[in-house]
Amino acid sequence: MSEDARNIGPRWMGVRPEVIVTSFTEYPQEYRLVKASKNTKSDGSVSLTYTEPVEGNGDYDEGSMHAKALPYGDPVDCNEELLEPIPKSKAVKTLGASQQVKFNHKATAERICMTVLKSIYDFDSQKHGRGRIYVIKFSENYLTFKTFCAMIAERIDFFRNQAVTGLGIILLVPSNYDKLPDSLRESLFSVKWSRPHKTYWRETIRSYVQTKPLLMDKDKNGNPIVGISDNDLERCVSAVTGMTKARGESALLMCVSKLGKIDVPTILAEKSAQVNDYGLELHNPDPDDVVGGMQVFQEYLQEEIACSTPEALGFGLQGSRMAILAGPPGTGKSLGIKVLGSLTGRPVIRLDATDLRKKYVGEGEARLALAIDLGASMDGIIWIDEVEKLVQNVSAERDGGSTASVLSILLTEIQENKSNIMFAFTANRVEMLPPEFIDRAGARFLFNYPNQDEQLEILKIHIAKMRRFDPNNPDANERGMVRRNPDDYPFLDNLLKYTDGSNGRQIANAVQAAFKIAWTRHQDEPEEQDFIKGINRNSMNSTPEKELELIRDNCLARGFVPANTETEEEAEAVDFGQVGLSGRV
């Protein structure tokens, strides 16, 4: 180890400080880095044991040594009546400790608080021979205690101006915590602790593969061997990135214990569960998400894919920062954003505009800030659905200015976005969006009703999605399900007589209805009449034609580019004889 590395701080009196950890239920306890020792078992697997602490001034190289921060020794600065000897029968013991806090005293939070404060007040680095850093976990519980805040502020001021000593205090609070008492605002500075980055997860997964060990690679003959290919490693890393350290490691351990390997779908399911716990909705990349037709939008997707590669970034390119997909309901706007996420490999965090217009002041801003924090950690897409609902009452000031504040945060973040977040919005009524909002969008698309060719493509896409059980088919997925082949239904062109005026959602519902009708009738594949019945069931449009025209005209007047290639002349030239707009003869 180099001399520079050995002398990294912080240091007082030439020695690294000791670290004291405490919390709402934990009395002060020293924590040390404890180095790992590898033990090879009879089955070839490797286990790690942690028994050798790194001393206060000892060497430690993070790149070559595996270590954990673990409690060490007896509780610090606790009165004797709080302690008891550690029973010899106790399975898990603190390294270097002979005493522990009596269990019934762990419930007295006020006494723990006063023990911590007394320890801070009494500490003198000159007498102690080294500095000390106090790490107070779950500090939000103490920050509502005025005595704690006042005494901490007084001690910080005393050490800063009168008696310089080797003392540091770190308060750990949840992400986006914004209730710091006024008495401490001038005494502390805040540091945002981000979620683990890809480098951390890359090294963690490699360590899991080698120490468990996991057979996730193959030799030249195709036989499984210990290891993981670069491609599989990056897929696993992308899946877990954005999770907290605790939840991410739990997901990895779940994969290993249940499946004997690190499984991307399992990790993605756990990531979705974590985001749902925050009150948000996560859409992970799904290869089944496909947009039918929309040729102009498809070209835009190819540009976004090309600009998302490392080579493109090195060339100075980057993907869109903001996109708005507008148009009538049921035309595939939401699907378009999901496809954008799938093709670029980016998770999509969905927010409904009504979620950002909460009853209580500050609630919407907090939710948006959380979504931005999550999106930045996983290079994701933040999708706000029906964004016009967010801005429709800004001028009315019906919510104490909360909506205006959310919109201001949104516009500022889009303008000054230094991370790799993309903001995507869907809207039905673009005339309600302010010009300064629309002008920030680098991509604006009008999703119109599909033309004949696009309707046929949509039919085929949704027929293929109706998977059937065929485990012996080489194309079957892990559940034995295989896609249907649209070419097995030669009558699809005939159905276009009945889909006139239908949007993508209606066609998708019609396909599902056709399969249900056929299964009920003869438990076999649907025939032409089954599809016709399904289309007729879903042919009525809930949006009046005049309103559809108004939506389209408003989009075109504000610079939105049609996502498909249909012209008004093409739409008027369709002649289906006796078949009316609803698809009925």
XYZ file of C-alpha atoms in Angstrom:
585
model
C 0.000 0.000 0.000
C 1.320 3.450 -0.907
C 2.098 6.072 1.723
C -0.574 8.368 0.249
C -3.207 5.643 0.556
C -2.119 4.851 4.099
C -2.467 8.479 5.168
C -5.973 9.183 3.873
C -8.166 11.006 6.382
C -9.906 11.847 8.459
C -7.229 11.759 11.178
C -6.635 13.354 14.536
C -3.295 13.107 16.288
C -2.015 10.970 13.403
C -4.519 8.179 14.042
C -7.775 7.359 12.304
C -10.799 8.048 14.548
C -12.966 5.387 16.087
C -16.544 5.152 14.828
C -19.420 5.001 17.315
C -22.822 3.937 15.966
C -26.089 4.516 17.797
C -29.780 4.733 16.968
C -33.257 5.056 18.441
C -32.970 1.556 19.951
C -29.207 1.023 20.089
C -26.826 2.323 22.748
C -23.448 3.681 21.579
C -21.350 0.892 20.098
C -17.966 0.989 18.398
C -17.850 -0.332 14.826
C -14.681 -1.520 13.113
C -13.766 -2.842 9.719
C -13.304 -6.595 10.076
C -11.346 -8.390 7.367
C -12.693 -11.542 5.739
C -10.994 -14.923 5.802
C -11.824 -17.408 3.034
C -12.596 -21.006 3.942
C -12.981 -23.650 1.232
C -15.547 -26.326 2.072
C -15.439 -29.982 1.044
C -17.942 -29.350 -1.762
C -15.701 -26.677 -3.251
C -17.783 -23.714 -2.126
C -16.106 -20.820 -0.357
C -17.368 -19.236 2.864
C -16.223 -15.988 4.438
C -15.657 -15.460 8.155
C -14.986 -12.094 9.757
C -12.739 -12.242 12.813
C -9.723 -9.946 12.278
C -10.449 -6.239 12.882
C -8.544 -3.504 11.081
C -6.976 -1.443 13.847
C -7.381 2.313 14.029
C -4.200 2.967 12.057
C -4.009 -0.381 10.261
C -3.619 -0.962 6.553
C -6.742 -1.528 4.484
C -6.948 -1.734 0.707
C -10.560 -1.737 -0.454
C -9.554 -3.027 -3.866
C -7.887 -6.223 -2.640
C -9.350 -6.839 0.823
C -12.938 -7.846 1.598
C -14.170 -6.391 4.886
C -17.371 -5.459 6.690
C -18.169 -2.782 9.240
C -19.196 -4.770 12.331
C -19.801 -3.927 16.015
C -16.724 -4.471 18.156
C -16.203 -4.513 21.920
C -18.500 -3.587 24.794
C -21.119 -0.812 24.528
C -19.488 2.612 24.849
C -20.005 5.067 27.755
C -22.948 3.159 29.255
C -23.672 3.044 32.996
C -22.932 -0.267 34.633
C -26.557 -0.849 35.644
C -27.456 -0.992 31.941
C -25.057 -3.846 31.186
C -24.917 -7.566 31.797
C -22.413 -10.313 30.917
C -22.921 -11.965 27.542
C -24.264 -15.508 28.108
C -21.938 -18.239 26.943
C -24.871 -19.916 25.197
C -25.562 -16.922 22.937
C -25.202 -17.977 19.312
C -24.146 -14.622 17.842
C -21.686 -12.581 19.865
C -20.108 -9.204 19.261
C -16.399 -9.496 18.500
C -14.200 -8.460 21.416
C -17.174 -7.975 23.763
C -17.830 -9.400 27.222
C -20.903 -7.301 28.083
C -24.168 -6.337 26.417
C -27.051 -3.947 27.139
C -29.932 -5.517 29.030
C -32.803 -6.110 26.653
C -35.434 -4.182 28.646
C -33.329 -0.998 28.456
C -33.399 -0.969 24.640
C -36.998 0.273 24.718
C -36.162 3.445 26.652
C -35.407 5.802 23.766
C -35.052 8.879 25.973
C -32.407 7.179 28.105
C -30.508 6.103 24.985
C -30.659 9.689 23.747
C -29.283 11.088 27.001
C -26.524 8.434 27.040
C -25.465 9.526 23.553
C -25.524 13.218 24.483
C -23.470 12.616 27.643
C -20.933 10.612 25.641
C -20.601 13.494 23.172
C -20.337 16.095 25.953
C -17.696 14.148 27.889
C -15.504 13.201 24.925
C -12.015 14.710 24.780
C -9.771 13.570 21.946
C -6.628 14.682 23.807
C -7.376 12.380 26.729
C -8.731 9.633 24.487
C -5.683 9.628 22.231
C -7.698 9.641 19.010
C -10.746 11.255 17.442
C -14.263 9.913 17.345
C -17.106 9.984 14.813
C -20.670 9.459 16.044
C -23.050 7.949 13.486
C -26.673 8.348 14.616
C -29.021 6.153 12.591
C -32.740 6.932 12.202
C -31.994 10.463 13.387
C -35.419 11.676 12.274
C -36.718 10.180 15.536
C -34.327 12.316 17.599
C -34.750 15.489 15.537
C -38.278 15.943 16.913
C -36.790 16.035 20.444
C -36.027 19.711 21.129
C -33.580 18.952 23.942
C -31.490 16.757 21.638
C -31.402 19.404 18.889
C -30.507 22.231 21.266
C -27.716 20.288 22.995
C -26.227 19.065 19.702
C -26.254 22.626 18.319
C -24.611 23.958 21.489
C -21.897 21.295 21.432
C -21.142 21.872 17.731
C -20.816 25.607 18.375
C -18.585 24.978 21.400
C -16.191 22.707 19.512
C -16.124 25.003 16.496
C -15.344 28.240 18.360
C -13.831 27.409 21.739
C -12.318 23.968 22.116
C -11.219 22.318 18.884
C -11.322 18.548 19.249
C -11.416 15.473 17.062
C -15.174 14.966 17.082
C -17.577 14.395 14.208
C -21.346 13.828 14.239
C -23.201 12.206 11.328
C -27.003 12.153 11.362
C -28.570 9.590 9.028
C -32.075 10.456 7.793
C -34.300 9.060 5.014
C -33.988 10.222 1.436
C -35.688 13.584 0.745
C -35.948 14.362 4.472
C -36.793 18.071 4.695
C -37.772 18.655 8.328
C -34.405 19.642 9.803
C -35.065 21.853 12.857
C -34.177 25.531 12.537
C -31.817 25.237 15.511
C -29.560 22.908 13.495
C -29.780 24.402 9.994
C -26.716 26.605 10.474
C -24.763 23.943 12.364
C -24.893 21.097 9.844
C -24.407 20.537 6.142
C -26.168 17.798 4.202
C -24.712 15.187 1.880
C -26.992 13.180 -0.394
C -26.075 9.503 -0.235
C -26.913 7.924 -3.570
C -27.905 4.358 -4.221
C -25.086 1.945 -5.115
C -23.721 2.507 -8.605
C -23.065 -0.097 -11.271
C -19.429 -0.581 -10.251
C -20.520 -1.678 -6.775
C -23.093 -4.146 -8.101
C -20.654 -5.468 -10.699
C -18.111 -6.339 -8.005
C -20.798 -7.704 -5.668
C -22.217 -10.051 -8.306
C -18.737 -11.269 -9.259
C -18.091 -11.985 -5.574
C -21.360 -13.939 -5.256
C -20.552 -16.018 -8.325
C -17.097 -16.973 -7.046
C -17.846 -17.521 -3.347
C -21.148 -19.439 -3.562
C -20.056 -20.729 -6.242
C -22.532 -20.284 -9.129
C -22.442 -22.168 -12.429
C -23.468 -19.311 -14.714
C -20.903 -19.705 -17.505
C -20.031 -22.447 -19.997
C -16.784 -23.929 -21.254
C -15.939 -24.547 -24.916
C -17.974 -27.750 -24.877
C -21.064 -26.052 -23.471
C -20.692 -27.526 -19.995
C -21.626 -25.261 -17.050
C -18.686 -23.852 -15.096
C -18.235 -21.411 -12.228
C -18.320 -17.864 -13.556
C -20.516 -15.457 -15.475
C -20.181 -14.087 -19.005
C -19.729 -10.366 -19.562
C -23.128 -10.072 -21.250
C -24.964 -11.867 -18.447
C -23.058 -9.835 -15.860
C -24.170 -6.549 -17.424
C -27.774 -7.774 -17.641
C -27.718 -8.609 -13.934
C -26.055 -5.299 -13.081
C -28.645 -3.318 -15.056
C -31.443 -5.232 -13.340
C -30.270 -4.521 -9.786
C -29.051 -0.941 -10.342
C -31.419 1.536 -8.722
C -32.198 -0.642 -5.718
C -30.990 0.193 -2.241
C -28.041 -1.783 -0.933
C -30.191 -3.789 1.485
C -32.976 -4.630 -0.981
C -30.556 -5.325 -3.820
C -28.454 -7.737 -1.767
C -31.625 -9.412 -0.492
C -32.760 -9.938 -4.092
C -29.411 -11.501 -4.990
C -29.541 -13.815 -1.969
C -33.106 -14.821 -2.873
C -31.960 -15.771 -6.373
C -29.068 -17.838 -5.051
C -31.095 -19.668 -2.391
C -34.128 -20.428 -4.608
C -32.611 -20.853 -8.072
C -28.891 -21.434 -7.558
C -28.128 -18.550 -9.918
C -28.637 -14.815 -10.267
C -31.891 -14.486 -12.180
C -32.753 -11.221 -13.952
C -36.594 -11.619 -13.882
C -36.495 -12.306 -10.131
C -34.398 -9.196 -9.510
C -36.676 -7.066 -11.684
C -39.717 -8.318 -9.772
C -38.073 -7.313 -6.489
C -37.118 -3.921 -7.932
C -40.735 -3.346 -8.985
C -41.882 -4.296 -5.482
C -39.477 -1.783 -3.940
C -40.659 1.021 -6.213
C -44.283 0.098 -5.465
C -43.485 0.424 -1.758
C -42.661 4.071 -2.472
C -46.097 4.576 -4.023
C -44.742 4.588 -7.582
C -45.157 2.191 -10.498
C -42.227 0.613 -12.336
C -42.354 -0.867 -15.838
C -39.275 -2.944 -16.610
C -38.198 -3.602 -20.224
C -40.544 -6.191 -21.756
C -39.797 -7.758 -25.169
C -43.546 -8.333 -25.666
C -44.141 -4.579 -25.884
C -44.476 -3.781 -29.606
C -46.046 -0.816 -31.391
C -48.041 -1.622 -34.516
C -47.609 0.782 -37.421
C -46.628 4.334 -36.434
C -43.809 4.447 -38.994
C -42.636 7.952 -38.081
C -42.539 7.073 -34.383
C -40.693 3.838 -35.214
C -37.970 5.886 -36.928
C -37.670 8.012 -33.799
C -37.298 4.846 -31.695
C -34.407 3.702 -33.887
C -32.688 7.051 -33.338
C -33.102 6.715 -29.576
C -31.665 3.187 -29.662
C -28.658 4.369 -31.666
C -28.026 7.302 -29.308
C -28.184 5.120 -26.173
C -24.960 3.218 -26.927
C -21.613 4.066 -25.264
C -20.163 4.782 -28.718
C -22.858 7.408 -29.357
C -22.213 9.018 -25.990
C -18.508 9.145 -26.808
C -19.381 10.816 -30.107
C -21.149 13.563 -28.153
C -24.723 12.391 -28.721
C -27.450 11.784 -26.192
C -31.054 10.670 -26.293
C -34.075 12.920 -25.952
C -34.515 14.663 -22.621
C -38.253 15.069 -23.034
C -40.982 13.628 -25.248
C -44.728 14.243 -25.410
C -47.051 11.677 -26.976
C -50.494 13.157 -27.542
C -53.704 12.100 -29.204
C -57.106 10.497 -28.624
C -57.538 7.768 -25.998
C -56.702 4.208 -27.023
C -54.176 5.062 -29.741
C -51.094 3.524 -28.080
C -49.464 6.491 -26.331
C -48.784 4.578 -23.110
C -47.568 1.568 -25.074
C -45.251 3.847 -27.045
C -43.479 4.934 -23.861
C -43.179 1.337 -22.641
C -41.694 0.330 -26.001
C -39.257 3.238 -25.789
C -38.101 1.907 -22.413
C -37.874 -1.688 -23.660
C -35.867 -0.904 -26.793
C -33.400 1.363 -24.976
C -33.166 -0.981 -21.956
C -34.400 1.682 -19.541
C -36.939 1.087 -16.760
C -39.987 3.355 -16.809
C -41.263 4.964 -13.595
C -44.908 5.902 -14.032
C -46.590 8.781 -12.232
C -50.210 9.722 -12.704
C -50.781 13.465 -12.871
C -53.403 13.197 -10.136
C -50.746 11.676 -7.833
C -48.821 14.951 -8.069
C -51.874 17.018 -7.113
C -52.200 15.683 -3.605
C -54.393 17.111 -0.901
C -51.564 18.182 1.379
C -49.073 20.880 0.448
C -45.667 19.425 -0.357
C -46.876 15.859 -0.899
C -46.786 16.089 -4.693
C -43.353 17.723 -4.683
C -42.001 14.969 -2.418
C -43.339 12.244 -4.709
C -41.835 13.907 -7.789
C -38.478 14.330 -6.021
C -38.497 10.641 -5.085
C -39.271 9.640 -8.677
C -36.428 11.832 -9.966
C -34.043 10.319 -7.418
C -35.013 6.784 -8.447
C -34.876 7.630 -12.142
C -31.384 9.082 -11.826
C -30.121 5.999 -9.991
C -31.265 3.609 -12.740
C -30.933 5.808 -15.867
C -34.676 5.489 -16.227
C -37.593 7.198 -17.910
C -40.032 9.192 -15.771
C -43.465 8.939 -17.348
C -46.275 11.260 -16.255
C -49.600 10.090 -17.633
C -52.314 12.566 -18.678
C -50.075 15.501 -17.849
C -52.787 18.037 -18.742
C -54.500 17.165 -15.439
C -51.417 18.437 -13.636
C -51.517 21.913 -15.139
C -55.232 22.530 -15.661
C -55.707 24.222 -12.273
C -52.380 26.029 -11.931
C -53.950 29.411 -12.621
C -56.904 28.635 -10.365
C -54.604 28.207 -7.322
C -57.003 25.727 -5.752
C -54.314 23.770 -3.923
C -52.290 26.458 -2.202
C -49.786 26.648 -5.049
C -48.713 23.017 -4.744
C -49.431 22.190 -8.404
C -47.579 25.292 -9.582
C -44.636 24.237 -7.425
C -44.627 20.739 -8.945
C -44.710 22.172 -12.462
C -41.881 24.576 -11.613
C -39.739 21.709 -10.279
C -40.539 19.697 -13.382
C -39.608 22.470 -15.821
C -36.394 23.252 -13.947
C -35.368 19.598 -13.787
C -36.002 19.135 -17.515
C -34.047 22.274 -18.371
C -31.074 21.628 -16.056
C -31.148 17.834 -16.045
C -27.548 16.687 -15.520
C -28.368 13.012 -15.102
C -29.460 10.570 -17.771
C -33.172 10.809 -16.945
C -35.678 11.089 -19.757
C -39.071 12.670 -19.100
C -41.967 11.291 -21.139
C -45.521 12.583 -21.035
C -48.831 11.449 -22.469
C -51.689 13.872 -23.047
C -55.152 13.858 -24.563
C -55.774 17.610 -24.573
C -52.589 19.477 -25.483
C -54.369 22.852 -25.617
C -54.271 22.792 -21.802
C -50.456 22.574 -21.722
C -48.524 25.863 -21.409
C -46.320 26.789 -24.409
C -43.146 26.843 -22.281
C -43.828 23.227 -21.361
C -44.434 22.041 -24.929
C -41.401 23.931 -26.250
C -39.054 21.971 -23.970
C -39.976 18.686 -25.655
C -37.442 17.534 -28.212
C -39.938 14.965 -29.514
C -43.660 15.655 -30.025
C -45.877 13.047 -31.650
C -49.568 12.884 -32.498
C -50.868 9.330 -32.096
C -53.819 9.116 -34.467
C -56.204 6.277 -35.240
C -54.465 3.515 -37.253
C -54.953 3.131 -40.998
C -55.744 -0.217 -42.666
C -52.171 -1.473 -42.852
C -51.562 -0.537 -39.225
C -54.780 -2.202 -38.116
C -53.658 -5.424 -39.795
C -50.269 -5.187 -38.080
C -51.944 -4.583 -34.719
C -54.154 -7.634 -35.256
C -51.090 -9.795 -35.908
C -49.211 -8.430 -32.888
C -52.020 -9.238 -30.474
C -52.666 -12.667 -31.979
C -48.963 -13.476 -31.471
C -49.248 -12.338 -27.837
C -51.946 -14.965 -27.211
C -49.404 -17.639 -26.252
C -50.321 -21.309 -26.004
C -48.779 -24.086 -23.924
C -46.306 -26.122 -25.981
C -43.286 -27.033 -23.803
C -41.641 -29.145 -26.538
C -41.489 -26.225 -28.951
C -37.917 -24.858 -29.204
C -39.310 -21.300 -29.070
C -41.194 -21.875 -25.806
C -40.370 -19.633 -22.857
C -39.473 -20.801 -19.346
C -43.156 -21.533 -18.640
C -43.540 -23.610 -21.793
C -45.619 -20.959 -23.564
C -45.062 -20.207 -27.249
C -46.298 -17.378 -29.473
C -49.029 -18.044 -32.007
C -48.252 -17.526 -35.690
C -50.586 -14.922 -37.285
C -50.082 -16.639 -40.659
C -52.200 -19.511 -39.327
C -55.198 -17.184 -39.634
C -55.481 -16.528 -43.415
C -58.677 -14.483 -43.112
C -57.173 -11.483 -41.279
C -57.360 -9.231 -44.344
C -61.124 -9.805 -44.457
C -61.468 -8.453 -40.913
C -60.416 -4.967 -42.025
C -63.963 -4.450 -43.292
C -65.072 -4.567 -39.670
C -62.272 -2.614 -37.965
C -62.998 0.689 -39.724
C -62.821 3.451 -37.094
C -61.273 1.200 -34.427
C -58.252 2.234 -32.401
C -55.460 -0.010 -31.178
C -57.034 -0.664 -27.795
C -60.315 -1.760 -29.389
C -58.489 -4.152 -31.717
C -56.531 -5.636 -28.801
C -59.748 -6.177 -26.841
C -61.397 -7.691 -29.931
C -58.611 -10.277 -30.318
C -58.942 -11.348 -26.688
C -62.724 -11.548 -27.064
C -62.370 -13.712 -30.211
C -60.249 -16.288 -28.378
C -62.713 -16.372 -25.469
C -65.649 -16.835 -27.850
C -63.861 -19.671 -29.678
C -62.860 -21.433 -26.465
C -66.403 -21.232 -25.140
C -67.790 -22.536 -28.436
C -65.465 -25.454 -29.231
C -62.280 -25.118 -27.146
C -60.130 -24.608 -30.232
C -58.563 -21.865 -32.328
C -60.832 -18.925 -33.284
C -62.312 -18.735 -36.760
C -63.263 -15.718 -38.835
C -66.753 -15.419 -37.331
C -65.278 -15.413 -33.813
C -63.098 -12.445 -34.706
C -66.041 -10.626 -36.287
C -68.066 -11.073 -33.096
C -65.133 -9.854 -31.016
C -64.709 -6.771 -33.207
C -68.423 -5.948 -33.085
C -68.390 -6.175 -29.298
C -65.641 -3.551 -29.132
C -66.489 -1.376 -32.116
C -68.306 1.469 -30.374
C -66.055 4.457 -29.677
C -66.666 6.318 -26.416
C -65.151 9.558 -27.777
C -67.395 11.547 -30.169
C -66.007 12.099 -33.673
C -66.052 15.884 -33.314
C -63.973 15.637 -30.147
C -61.491 13.349 -31.909
C -61.116 15.894 -34.697
C -60.605 18.676 -32.149
C -57.870 16.687 -30.383
C -56.061 16.063 -33.668
C -56.362 19.682 -34.807
C -55.029 21.017 -31.504
C -52.005 18.713 -31.705
C -51.180 19.696 -35.281
C -51.584 23.401 -34.458
C -48.946 23.076 -31.715
C -46.279 21.416 -33.796
C -46.946 17.756 -33.046
C -45.755 15.378 -35.769
C -48.154 12.577 -36.816
C -46.704 9.277 -35.599
C -48.187 7.381 -38.551
C -48.239 8.159 -42.260
C -51.989 8.287 -42.874
C -53.230 11.338 -44.774
C -56.727 12.777 -44.827
C -57.086 11.684 -48.459
C -56.232 8.077 -47.558
C -58.753 8.102 -44.745
C -61.517 9.407 -47.012
C -60.763 6.967 -49.859
C -61.771 3.872 -47.884
C -64.935 2.239 -49.252
C -66.218 -0.865 -47.498
C -69.534 -1.059 -49.320
C -72.340 -2.010 -46.937
C -70.133 -2.022 -43.843
C -70.715 1.056 -41.692
C -68.392 2.954 -39.382
C -69.171 0.672 -36.456
C -68.188 -2.420 -38.423
C -71.741 -3.784 -38.621
C -73.417 -4.803 -41.888
